[in-house]
mmCIF file of C-alpha atoms in Angstrom:
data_model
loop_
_atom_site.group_PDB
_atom_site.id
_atom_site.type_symbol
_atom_site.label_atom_id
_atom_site.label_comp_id
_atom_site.label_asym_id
_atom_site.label_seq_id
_atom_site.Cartn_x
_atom_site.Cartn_y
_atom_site.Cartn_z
ATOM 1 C CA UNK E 1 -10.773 -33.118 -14.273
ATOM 2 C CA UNK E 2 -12.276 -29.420 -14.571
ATOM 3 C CA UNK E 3 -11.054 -26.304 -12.559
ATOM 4 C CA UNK E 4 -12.240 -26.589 -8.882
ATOM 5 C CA UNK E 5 -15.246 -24.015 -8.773
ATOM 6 C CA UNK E 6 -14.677 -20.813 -6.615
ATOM 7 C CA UNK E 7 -16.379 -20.017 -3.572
ATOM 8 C CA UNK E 8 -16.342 -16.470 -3.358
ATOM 9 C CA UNK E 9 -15.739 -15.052 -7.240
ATOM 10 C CA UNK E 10 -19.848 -14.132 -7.689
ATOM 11 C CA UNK E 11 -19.343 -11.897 -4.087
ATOM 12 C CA UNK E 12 -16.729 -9.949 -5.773
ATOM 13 C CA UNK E 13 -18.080 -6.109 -6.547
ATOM 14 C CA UNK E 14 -17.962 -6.049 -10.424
ATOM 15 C CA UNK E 15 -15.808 -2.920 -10.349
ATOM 16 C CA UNK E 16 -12.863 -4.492 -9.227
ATOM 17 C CA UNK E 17 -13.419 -8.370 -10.799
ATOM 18 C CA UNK E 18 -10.494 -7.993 -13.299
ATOM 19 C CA UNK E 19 -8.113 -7.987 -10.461
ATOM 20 C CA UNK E 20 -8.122 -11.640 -9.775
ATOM 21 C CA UNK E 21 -7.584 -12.578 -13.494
ATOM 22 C CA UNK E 22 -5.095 -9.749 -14.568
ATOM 23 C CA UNK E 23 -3.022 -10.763 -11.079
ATOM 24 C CA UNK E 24 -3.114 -14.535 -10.694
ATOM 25 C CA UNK E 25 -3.665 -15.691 -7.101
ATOM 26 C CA UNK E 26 -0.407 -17.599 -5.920
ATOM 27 C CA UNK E 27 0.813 -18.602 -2.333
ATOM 28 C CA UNK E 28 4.025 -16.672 -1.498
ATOM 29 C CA UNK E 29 6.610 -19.378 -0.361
ATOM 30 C CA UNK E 30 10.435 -18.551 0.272
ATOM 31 C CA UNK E 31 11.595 -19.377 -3.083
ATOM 32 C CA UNK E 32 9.109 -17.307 -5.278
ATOM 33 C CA UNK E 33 9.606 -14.400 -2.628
ATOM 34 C CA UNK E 34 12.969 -13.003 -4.450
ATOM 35 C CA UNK E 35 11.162 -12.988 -7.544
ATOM 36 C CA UNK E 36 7.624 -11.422 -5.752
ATOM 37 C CA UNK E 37 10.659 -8.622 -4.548
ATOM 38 C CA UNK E 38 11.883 -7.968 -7.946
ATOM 39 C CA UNK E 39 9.260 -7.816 -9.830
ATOM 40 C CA UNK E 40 7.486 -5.114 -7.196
ATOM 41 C CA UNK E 41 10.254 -3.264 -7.688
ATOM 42 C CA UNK E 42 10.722 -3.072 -10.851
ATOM 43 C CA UNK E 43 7.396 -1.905 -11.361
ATOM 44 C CA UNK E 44 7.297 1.369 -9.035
ATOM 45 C CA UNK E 45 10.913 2.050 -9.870
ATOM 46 C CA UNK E 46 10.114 5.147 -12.925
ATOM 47 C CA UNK E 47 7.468 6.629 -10.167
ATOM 48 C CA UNK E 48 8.514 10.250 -9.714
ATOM 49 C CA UNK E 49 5.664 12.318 -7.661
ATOM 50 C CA UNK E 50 7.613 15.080 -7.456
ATOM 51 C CA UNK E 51 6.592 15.950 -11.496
ATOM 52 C CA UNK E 52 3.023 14.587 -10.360
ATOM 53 C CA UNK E 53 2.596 16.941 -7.348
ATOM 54 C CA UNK E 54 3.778 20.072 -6.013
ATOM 55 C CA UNK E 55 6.047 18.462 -3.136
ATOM 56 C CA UNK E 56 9.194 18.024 -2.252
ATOM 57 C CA UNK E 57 10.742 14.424 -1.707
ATOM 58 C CA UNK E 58 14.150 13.694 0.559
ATOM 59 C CA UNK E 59 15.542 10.310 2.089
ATOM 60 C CA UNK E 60 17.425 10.524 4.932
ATOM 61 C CA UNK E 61 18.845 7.774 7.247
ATOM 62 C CA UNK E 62 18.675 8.426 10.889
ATOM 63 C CA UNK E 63 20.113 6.524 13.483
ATOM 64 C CA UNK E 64 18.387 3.405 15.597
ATOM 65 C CA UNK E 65 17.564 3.984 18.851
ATOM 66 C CA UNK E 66 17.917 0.229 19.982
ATOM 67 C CA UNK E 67 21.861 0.326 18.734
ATOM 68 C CA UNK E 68 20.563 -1.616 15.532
ATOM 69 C CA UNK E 69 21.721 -0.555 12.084
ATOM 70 C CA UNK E 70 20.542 3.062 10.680
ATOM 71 C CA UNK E 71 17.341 3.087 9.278
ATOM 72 C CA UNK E 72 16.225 5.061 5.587
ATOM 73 C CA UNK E 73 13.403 7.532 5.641
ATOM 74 C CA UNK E 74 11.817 8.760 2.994
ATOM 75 C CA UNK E 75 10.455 13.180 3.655
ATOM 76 C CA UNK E 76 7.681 14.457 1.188
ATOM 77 C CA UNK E 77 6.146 17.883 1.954
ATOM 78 C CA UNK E 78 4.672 20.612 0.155
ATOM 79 C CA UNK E 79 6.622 22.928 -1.578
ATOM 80 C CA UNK E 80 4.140 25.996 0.303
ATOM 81 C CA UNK E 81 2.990 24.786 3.383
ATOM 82 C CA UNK E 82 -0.497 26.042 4.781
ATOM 83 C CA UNK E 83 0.839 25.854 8.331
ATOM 84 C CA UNK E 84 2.876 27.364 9.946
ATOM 85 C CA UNK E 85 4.006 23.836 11.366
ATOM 86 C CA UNK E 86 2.821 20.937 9.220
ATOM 87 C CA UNK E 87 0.979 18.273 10.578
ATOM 88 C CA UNK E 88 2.981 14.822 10.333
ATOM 89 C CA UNK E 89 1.108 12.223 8.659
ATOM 90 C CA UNK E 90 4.021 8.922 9.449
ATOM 91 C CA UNK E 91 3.172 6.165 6.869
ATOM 92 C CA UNK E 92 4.007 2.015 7.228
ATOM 93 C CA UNK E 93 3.763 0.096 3.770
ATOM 94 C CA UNK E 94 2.203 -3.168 3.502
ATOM 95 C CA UNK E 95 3.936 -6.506 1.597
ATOM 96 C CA UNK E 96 3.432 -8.968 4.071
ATOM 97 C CA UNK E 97 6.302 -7.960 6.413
ATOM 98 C CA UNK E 98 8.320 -9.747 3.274
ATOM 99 C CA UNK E 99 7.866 -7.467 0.846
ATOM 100 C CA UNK E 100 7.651 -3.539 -0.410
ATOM 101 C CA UNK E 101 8.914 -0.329 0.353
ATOM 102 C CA UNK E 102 7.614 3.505 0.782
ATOM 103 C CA UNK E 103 7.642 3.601 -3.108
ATOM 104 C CA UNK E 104 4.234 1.617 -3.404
ATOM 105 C CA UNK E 105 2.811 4.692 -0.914
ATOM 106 C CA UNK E 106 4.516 7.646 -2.573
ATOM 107 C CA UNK E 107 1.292 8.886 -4.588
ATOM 108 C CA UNK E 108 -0.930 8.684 -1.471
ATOM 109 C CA UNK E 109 1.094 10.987 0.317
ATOM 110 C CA UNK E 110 2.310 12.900 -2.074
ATOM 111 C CA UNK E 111 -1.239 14.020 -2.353
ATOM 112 C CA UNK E 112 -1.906 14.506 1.329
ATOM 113 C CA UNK E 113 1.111 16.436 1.346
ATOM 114 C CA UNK E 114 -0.176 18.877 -1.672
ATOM 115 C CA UNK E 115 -3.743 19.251 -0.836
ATOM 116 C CA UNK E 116 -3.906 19.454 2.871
ATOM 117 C CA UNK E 117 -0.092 20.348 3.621
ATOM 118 C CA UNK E 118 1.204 17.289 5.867
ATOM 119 C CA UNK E 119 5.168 16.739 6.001
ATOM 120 C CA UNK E 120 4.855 13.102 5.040
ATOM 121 C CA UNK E 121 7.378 10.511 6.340
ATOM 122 C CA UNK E 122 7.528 6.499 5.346
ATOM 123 C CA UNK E 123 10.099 4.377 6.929
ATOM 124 C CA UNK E 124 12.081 1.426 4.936
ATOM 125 C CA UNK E 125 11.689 -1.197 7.944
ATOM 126 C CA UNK E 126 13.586 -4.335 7.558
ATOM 127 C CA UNK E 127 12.175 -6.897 6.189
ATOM 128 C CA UNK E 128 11.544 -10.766 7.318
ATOM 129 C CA UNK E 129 12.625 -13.605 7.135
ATOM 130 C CA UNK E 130 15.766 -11.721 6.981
ATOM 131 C CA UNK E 131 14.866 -9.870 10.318
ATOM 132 C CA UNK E 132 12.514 -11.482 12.331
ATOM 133 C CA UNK E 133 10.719 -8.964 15.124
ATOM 134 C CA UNK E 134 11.370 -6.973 16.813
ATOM 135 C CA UNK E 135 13.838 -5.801 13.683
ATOM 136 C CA UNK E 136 10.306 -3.787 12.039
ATOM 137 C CA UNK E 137 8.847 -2.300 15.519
ATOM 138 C CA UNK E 138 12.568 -0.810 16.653
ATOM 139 C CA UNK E 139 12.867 0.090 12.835
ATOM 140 C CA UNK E 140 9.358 2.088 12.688
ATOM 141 C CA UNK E 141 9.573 3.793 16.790
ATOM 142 C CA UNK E 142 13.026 4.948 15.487
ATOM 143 C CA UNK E 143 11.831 6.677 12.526
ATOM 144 C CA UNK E 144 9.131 8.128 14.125
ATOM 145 C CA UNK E 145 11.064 9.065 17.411
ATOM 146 C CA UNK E 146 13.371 10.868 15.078
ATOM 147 C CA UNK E 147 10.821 12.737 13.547
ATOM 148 C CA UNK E 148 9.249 13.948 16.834
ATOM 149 C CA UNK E 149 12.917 15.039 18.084
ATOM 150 C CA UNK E 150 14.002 16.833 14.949
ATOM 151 C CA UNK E 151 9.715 18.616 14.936
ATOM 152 C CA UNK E 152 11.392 22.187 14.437
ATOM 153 C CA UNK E 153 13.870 20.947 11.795
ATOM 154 C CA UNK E 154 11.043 19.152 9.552
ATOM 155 C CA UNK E 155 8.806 22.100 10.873
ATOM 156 C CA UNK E 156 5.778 19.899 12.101
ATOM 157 C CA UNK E 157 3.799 19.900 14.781
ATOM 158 C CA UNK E 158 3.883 17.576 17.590
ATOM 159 C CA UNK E 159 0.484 17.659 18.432
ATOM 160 C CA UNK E 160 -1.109 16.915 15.204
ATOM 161 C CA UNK E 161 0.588 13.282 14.311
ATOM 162 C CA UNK E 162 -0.765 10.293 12.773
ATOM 163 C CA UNK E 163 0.539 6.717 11.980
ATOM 164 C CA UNK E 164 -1.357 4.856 9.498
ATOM 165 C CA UNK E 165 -0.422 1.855 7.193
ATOM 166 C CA UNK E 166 -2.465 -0.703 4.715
ATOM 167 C CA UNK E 167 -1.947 -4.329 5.011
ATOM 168 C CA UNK E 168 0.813 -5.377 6.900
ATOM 169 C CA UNK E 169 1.783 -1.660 7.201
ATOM 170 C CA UNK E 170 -1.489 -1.520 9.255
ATOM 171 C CA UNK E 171 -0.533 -4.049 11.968
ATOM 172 C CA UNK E 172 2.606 -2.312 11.967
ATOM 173 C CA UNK E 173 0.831 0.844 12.979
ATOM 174 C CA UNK E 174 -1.268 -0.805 15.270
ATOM 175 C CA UNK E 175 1.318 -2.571 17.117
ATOM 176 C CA UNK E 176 3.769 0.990 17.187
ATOM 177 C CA UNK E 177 0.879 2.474 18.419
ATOM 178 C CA UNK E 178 0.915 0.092 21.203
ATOM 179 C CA UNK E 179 4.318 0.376 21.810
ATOM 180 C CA UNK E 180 4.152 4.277 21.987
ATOM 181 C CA UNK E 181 1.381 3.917 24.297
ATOM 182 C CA UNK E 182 3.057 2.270 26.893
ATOM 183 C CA UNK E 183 6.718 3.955 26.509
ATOM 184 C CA UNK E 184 5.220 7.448 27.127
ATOM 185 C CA UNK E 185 7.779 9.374 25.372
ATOM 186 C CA UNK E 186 5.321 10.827 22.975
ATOM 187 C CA UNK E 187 1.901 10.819 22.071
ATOM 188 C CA UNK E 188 0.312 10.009 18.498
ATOM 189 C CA UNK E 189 -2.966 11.286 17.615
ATOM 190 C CA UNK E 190 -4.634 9.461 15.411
ATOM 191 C CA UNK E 191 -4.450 5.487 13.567
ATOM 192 C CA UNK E 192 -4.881 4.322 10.262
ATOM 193 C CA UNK E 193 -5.377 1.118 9.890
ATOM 194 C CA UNK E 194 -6.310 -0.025 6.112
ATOM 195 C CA UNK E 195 -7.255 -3.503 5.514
ATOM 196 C CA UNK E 196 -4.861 -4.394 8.248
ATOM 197 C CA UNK E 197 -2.889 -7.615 8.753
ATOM 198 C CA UNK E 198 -3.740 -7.617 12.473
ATOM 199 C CA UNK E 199 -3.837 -11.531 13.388
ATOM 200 C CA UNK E 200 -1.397 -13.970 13.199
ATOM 201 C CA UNK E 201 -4.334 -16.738 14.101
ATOM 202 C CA UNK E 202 -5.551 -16.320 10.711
ATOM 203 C CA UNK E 203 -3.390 -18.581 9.174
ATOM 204 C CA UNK E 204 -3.918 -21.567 11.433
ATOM 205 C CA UNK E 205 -7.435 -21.385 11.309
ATOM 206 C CA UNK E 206 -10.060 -22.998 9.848
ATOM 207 C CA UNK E 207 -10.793 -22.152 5.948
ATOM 208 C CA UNK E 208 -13.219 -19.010 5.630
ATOM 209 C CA UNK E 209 -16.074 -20.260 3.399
ATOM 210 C CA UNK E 210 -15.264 -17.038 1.564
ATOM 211 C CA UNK E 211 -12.505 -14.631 2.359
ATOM 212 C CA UNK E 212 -9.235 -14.943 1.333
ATOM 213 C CA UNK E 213 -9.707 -17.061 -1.699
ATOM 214 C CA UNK E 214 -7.764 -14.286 -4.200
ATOM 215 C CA UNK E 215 -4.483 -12.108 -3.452
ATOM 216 C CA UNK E 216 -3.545 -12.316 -0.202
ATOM 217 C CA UNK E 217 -4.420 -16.162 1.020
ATOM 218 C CA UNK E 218 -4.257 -18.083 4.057
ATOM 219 C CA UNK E 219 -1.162 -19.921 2.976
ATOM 220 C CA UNK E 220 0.565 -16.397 1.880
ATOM 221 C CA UNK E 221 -0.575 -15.248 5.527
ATOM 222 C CA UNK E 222 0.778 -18.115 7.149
ATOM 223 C CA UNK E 223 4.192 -17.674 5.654
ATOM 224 C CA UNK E 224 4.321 -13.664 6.148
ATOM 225 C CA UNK E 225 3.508 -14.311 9.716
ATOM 226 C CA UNK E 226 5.841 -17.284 10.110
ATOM 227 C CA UNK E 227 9.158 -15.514 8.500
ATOM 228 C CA UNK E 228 8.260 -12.006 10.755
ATOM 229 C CA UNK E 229 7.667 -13.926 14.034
ATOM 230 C CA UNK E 230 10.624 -16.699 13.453
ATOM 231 C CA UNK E 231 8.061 -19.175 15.098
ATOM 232 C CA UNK E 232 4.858 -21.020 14.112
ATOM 233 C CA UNK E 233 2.089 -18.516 13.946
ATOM 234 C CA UNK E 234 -0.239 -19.133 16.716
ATOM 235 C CA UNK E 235 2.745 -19.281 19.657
ATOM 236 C CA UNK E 236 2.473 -18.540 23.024
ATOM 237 C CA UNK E 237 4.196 -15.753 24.184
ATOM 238 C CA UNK E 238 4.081 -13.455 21.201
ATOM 239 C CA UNK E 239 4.124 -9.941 21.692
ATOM 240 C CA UNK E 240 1.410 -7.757 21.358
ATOM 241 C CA UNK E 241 3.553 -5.230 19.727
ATOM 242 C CA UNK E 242 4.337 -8.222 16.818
ATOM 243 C CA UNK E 243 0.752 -8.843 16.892
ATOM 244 C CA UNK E 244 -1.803 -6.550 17.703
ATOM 245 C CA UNK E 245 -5.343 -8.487 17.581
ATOM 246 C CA UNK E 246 -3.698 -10.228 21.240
ATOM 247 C CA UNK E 247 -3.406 -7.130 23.287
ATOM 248 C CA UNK E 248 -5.140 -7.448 26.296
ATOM 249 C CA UNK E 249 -6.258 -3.953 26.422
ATOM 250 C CA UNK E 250 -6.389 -1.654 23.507
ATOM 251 C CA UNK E 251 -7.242 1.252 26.053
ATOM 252 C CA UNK E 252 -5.459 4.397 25.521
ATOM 253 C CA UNK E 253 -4.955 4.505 21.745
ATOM 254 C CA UNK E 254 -6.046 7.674 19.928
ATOM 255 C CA UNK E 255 -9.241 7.412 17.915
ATOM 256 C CA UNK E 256 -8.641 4.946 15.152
ATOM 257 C CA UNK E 257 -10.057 4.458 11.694
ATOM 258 C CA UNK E 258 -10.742 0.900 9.707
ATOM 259 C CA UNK E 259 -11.715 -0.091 6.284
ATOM 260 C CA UNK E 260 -12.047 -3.786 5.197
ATOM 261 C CA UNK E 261 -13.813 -5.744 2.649
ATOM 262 C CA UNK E 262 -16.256 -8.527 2.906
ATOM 263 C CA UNK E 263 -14.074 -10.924 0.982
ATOM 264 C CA UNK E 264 -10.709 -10.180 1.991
ATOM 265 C CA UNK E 265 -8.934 -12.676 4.354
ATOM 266 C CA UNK E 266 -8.511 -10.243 7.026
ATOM 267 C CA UNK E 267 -12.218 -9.020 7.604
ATOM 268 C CA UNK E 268 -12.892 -11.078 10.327
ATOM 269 C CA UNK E 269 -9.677 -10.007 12.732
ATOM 270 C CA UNK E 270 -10.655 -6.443 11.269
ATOM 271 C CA UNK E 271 -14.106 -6.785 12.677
ATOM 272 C CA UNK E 272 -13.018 -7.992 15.815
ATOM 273 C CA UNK E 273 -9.965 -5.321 16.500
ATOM 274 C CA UNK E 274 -12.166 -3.051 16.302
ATOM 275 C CA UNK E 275 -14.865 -4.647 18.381
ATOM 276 C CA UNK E 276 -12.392 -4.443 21.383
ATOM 277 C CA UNK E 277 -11.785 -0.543 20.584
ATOM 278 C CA UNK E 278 -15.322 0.428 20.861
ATOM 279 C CA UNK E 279 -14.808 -2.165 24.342
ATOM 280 C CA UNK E 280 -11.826 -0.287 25.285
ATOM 281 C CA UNK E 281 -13.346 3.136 25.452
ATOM 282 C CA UNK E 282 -11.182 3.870 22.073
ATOM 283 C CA UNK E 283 -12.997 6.384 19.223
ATOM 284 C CA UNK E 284 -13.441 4.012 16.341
ATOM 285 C CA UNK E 285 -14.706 4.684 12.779
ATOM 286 C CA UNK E 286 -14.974 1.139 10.594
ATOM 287 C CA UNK E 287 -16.092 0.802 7.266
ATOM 288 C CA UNK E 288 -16.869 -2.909 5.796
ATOM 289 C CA UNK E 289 -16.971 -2.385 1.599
ATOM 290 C CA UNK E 290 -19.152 -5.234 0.034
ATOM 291 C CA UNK E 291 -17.327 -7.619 -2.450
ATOM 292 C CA UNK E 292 -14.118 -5.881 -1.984
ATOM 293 C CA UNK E 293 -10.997 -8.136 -2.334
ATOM 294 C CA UNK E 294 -7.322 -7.477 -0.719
ATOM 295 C CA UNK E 295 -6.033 -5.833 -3.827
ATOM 296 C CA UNK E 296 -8.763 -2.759 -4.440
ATOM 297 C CA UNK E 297 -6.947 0.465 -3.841
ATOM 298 C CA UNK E 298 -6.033 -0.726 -7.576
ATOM 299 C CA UNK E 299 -8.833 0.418 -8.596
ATOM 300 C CA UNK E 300 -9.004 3.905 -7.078
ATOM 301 C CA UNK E 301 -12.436 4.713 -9.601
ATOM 302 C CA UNK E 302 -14.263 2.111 -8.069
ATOM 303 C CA UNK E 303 -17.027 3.155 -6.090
ATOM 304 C CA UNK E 304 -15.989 2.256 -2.257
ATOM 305 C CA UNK E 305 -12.641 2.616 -3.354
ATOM 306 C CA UNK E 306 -12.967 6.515 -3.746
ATOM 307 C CA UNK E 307 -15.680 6.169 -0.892
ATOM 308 C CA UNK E 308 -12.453 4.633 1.012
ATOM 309 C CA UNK E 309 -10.142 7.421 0.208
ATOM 310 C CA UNK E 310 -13.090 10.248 1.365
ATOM 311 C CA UNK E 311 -13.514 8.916 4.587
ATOM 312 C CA UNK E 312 -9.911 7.827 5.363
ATOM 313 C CA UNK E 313 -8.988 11.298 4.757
ATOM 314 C CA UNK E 314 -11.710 13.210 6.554
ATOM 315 C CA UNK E 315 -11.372 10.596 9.581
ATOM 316 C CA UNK E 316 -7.413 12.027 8.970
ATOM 317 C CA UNK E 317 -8.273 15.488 9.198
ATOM 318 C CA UNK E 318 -10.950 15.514 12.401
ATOM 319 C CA UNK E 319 -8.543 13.325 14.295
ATOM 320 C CA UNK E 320 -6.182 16.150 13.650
ATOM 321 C CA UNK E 321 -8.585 19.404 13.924
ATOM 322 C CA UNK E 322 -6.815 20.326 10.308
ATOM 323 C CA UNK E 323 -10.170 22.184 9.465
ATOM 324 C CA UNK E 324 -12.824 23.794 11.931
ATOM 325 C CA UNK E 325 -15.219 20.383 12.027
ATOM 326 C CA UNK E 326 -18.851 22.358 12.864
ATOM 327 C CA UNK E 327 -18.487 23.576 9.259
ATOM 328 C CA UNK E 328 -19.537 22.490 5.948
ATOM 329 C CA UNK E 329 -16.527 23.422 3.846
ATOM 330 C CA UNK E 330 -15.355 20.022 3.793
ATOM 331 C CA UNK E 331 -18.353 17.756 2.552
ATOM 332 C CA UNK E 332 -19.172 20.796 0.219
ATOM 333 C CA UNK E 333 -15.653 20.179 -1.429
ATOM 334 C CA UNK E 334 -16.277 16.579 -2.093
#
């Protein structure tokens, strides 16, 4: 019997096709998870941005503000800042709630931190099924928390501060930024949200005709969502802060950037997330990149991927008011 034909391979953008035969597509399950961890690690483990950029890079561990264990942070700023208080640019990895760590997002940052002089600060959350929520959202508010009571320590400012995060980082962010909204202790000014695992719906419903089908899958969806929540995906009485695409109102957060392709599983919760911003009175920029899969910041060369990284960053910077916006210096930099 021959190979069952694909559905979605000739949508794929031809920059980016190798991924989905140099990384086979296979559903994550507990027992190939240890191995998924290892392997992940083992592969960032010799990255050292501190001889790739001029920045500074310290891990602290700060205390939980929920009486749960300590958590680790990980500190990269420039070694000159341009500000006299840096803004604070706090970043969530992605893995699936199951996997990763800040390692995978140390470049990204490292270059923020070099070229536009943010004090750059990624949180090692715990991660599921060994902690089930609310384990990641007390792990991330603490981290952040921290960092806005220590501002004159880390020498940032409080009023220019932005959580962002790709993947399952991004519903992270999303669902902090929720969280943050309605505990009023501080404000954040800006969201990130990178091909964001928003929805845990996705994985109990039906097939998409054609996103999904490589990387990140339905079945690898179902079983990040079902080892963070500790129930069936799809529940009642999930929280909103576990799972952002079921707040009722997404009023009140600060003006929030997207970016999503058309074949990765999450466009259409992406689509719809930020459908209820533009409802909820909230500033929202979304960009949908044709034939793009889950896995193509790999290919930062590619076309929307660098068109990805321009208008993250700009989106970054205007939220922020890090350069005087009724001026050409930035586009004429590009």
């Amino acid at each position: 019997m021959g190979a069952q034909k694909s559905r979605s391979r000739h949508l794929i953008d031809p920059e980016i096709i190798s991924a989905v035969d140099l990384i086979p597509t296979t559903d994550l399950t507990k027992s190939t998870l240890m191995e998924s961890r290892k392997n992940q690690s083992q592969m960032m483990q010799q990255l050292d941005v501190t001889q790739m950029f001029p920045v500074t890079l310290e891990k602290r561990v700060v205390p939980s503000y929920f009486n749960g264990p300590d958590i680790q942070i990980e500190i990269i700023k420039p070694k000159q800042s341009k500000h006299n208080k840096m803004p604070l640019y706090y970043s969530i990895h992605g893995g699936g709630m199951v996997l990763g760590s800040p390692v995978v997002d140390r470049p990204a940052n490292a270059a923020l931190a070099a070229e536009h002089g943010f004090c750059c600060v990624s949180v090692y959350y715990r991660l599921a099924p060994e902690h089930v929520q609310p384990s990641q959202l007390q792990d991330c508010y603490s981290g952040l928390k921290w960092c806005i009571e220590h501002a004159e320590e880390l020498g940032i400012d409080t009023e220019k501060v932005a959580v962002g995060g790709s993947s399952a980082g991004g519903g992270l962010a999303a669902g902090l930024a929720l969280y943050i909204r309605d505990q009023k202790e501080f404000e954040i000014h800006h969201l990130r949200l990178m091909r964001p695992m928003l929805d845990d719906r996705t994985s109990i419903a039906p097939e998409h005709p054609y996103a999904g089908e490589f990387i990140w899958t339905k079945q690898s969806n179902y079983f990040g969502w079902k080892s963070v929540l500790g129930v069936e995906p799809g529940s009642e009485e999930v929280s909103e802060y576990y799972v952002p695409a079921r707040a009722k109102s997404l009023a009140g957060l600060p003006p929030t950037y997207i970016n999503i392709g058309t074949i990765d599983l999450f466009i259409d919760e992406a689509l719809f997330f930020a459908k209820q911003l533009v409802f909820d009175g909230v500033l929202v920029e979304l960009h949908v990149y044709p034939g793009y899969h889950h896995m193509s910041p790999a290919f930062p060369n590619a076309h929307f991927s660098k068109e990805g990284a321009r208008t993250s960053e700009y989106a970054l910077l205007k939220a922020l008011k890090i350069f005087d916006i009724n001026c050409n210096e930035y586009n004429t930099k590009r």
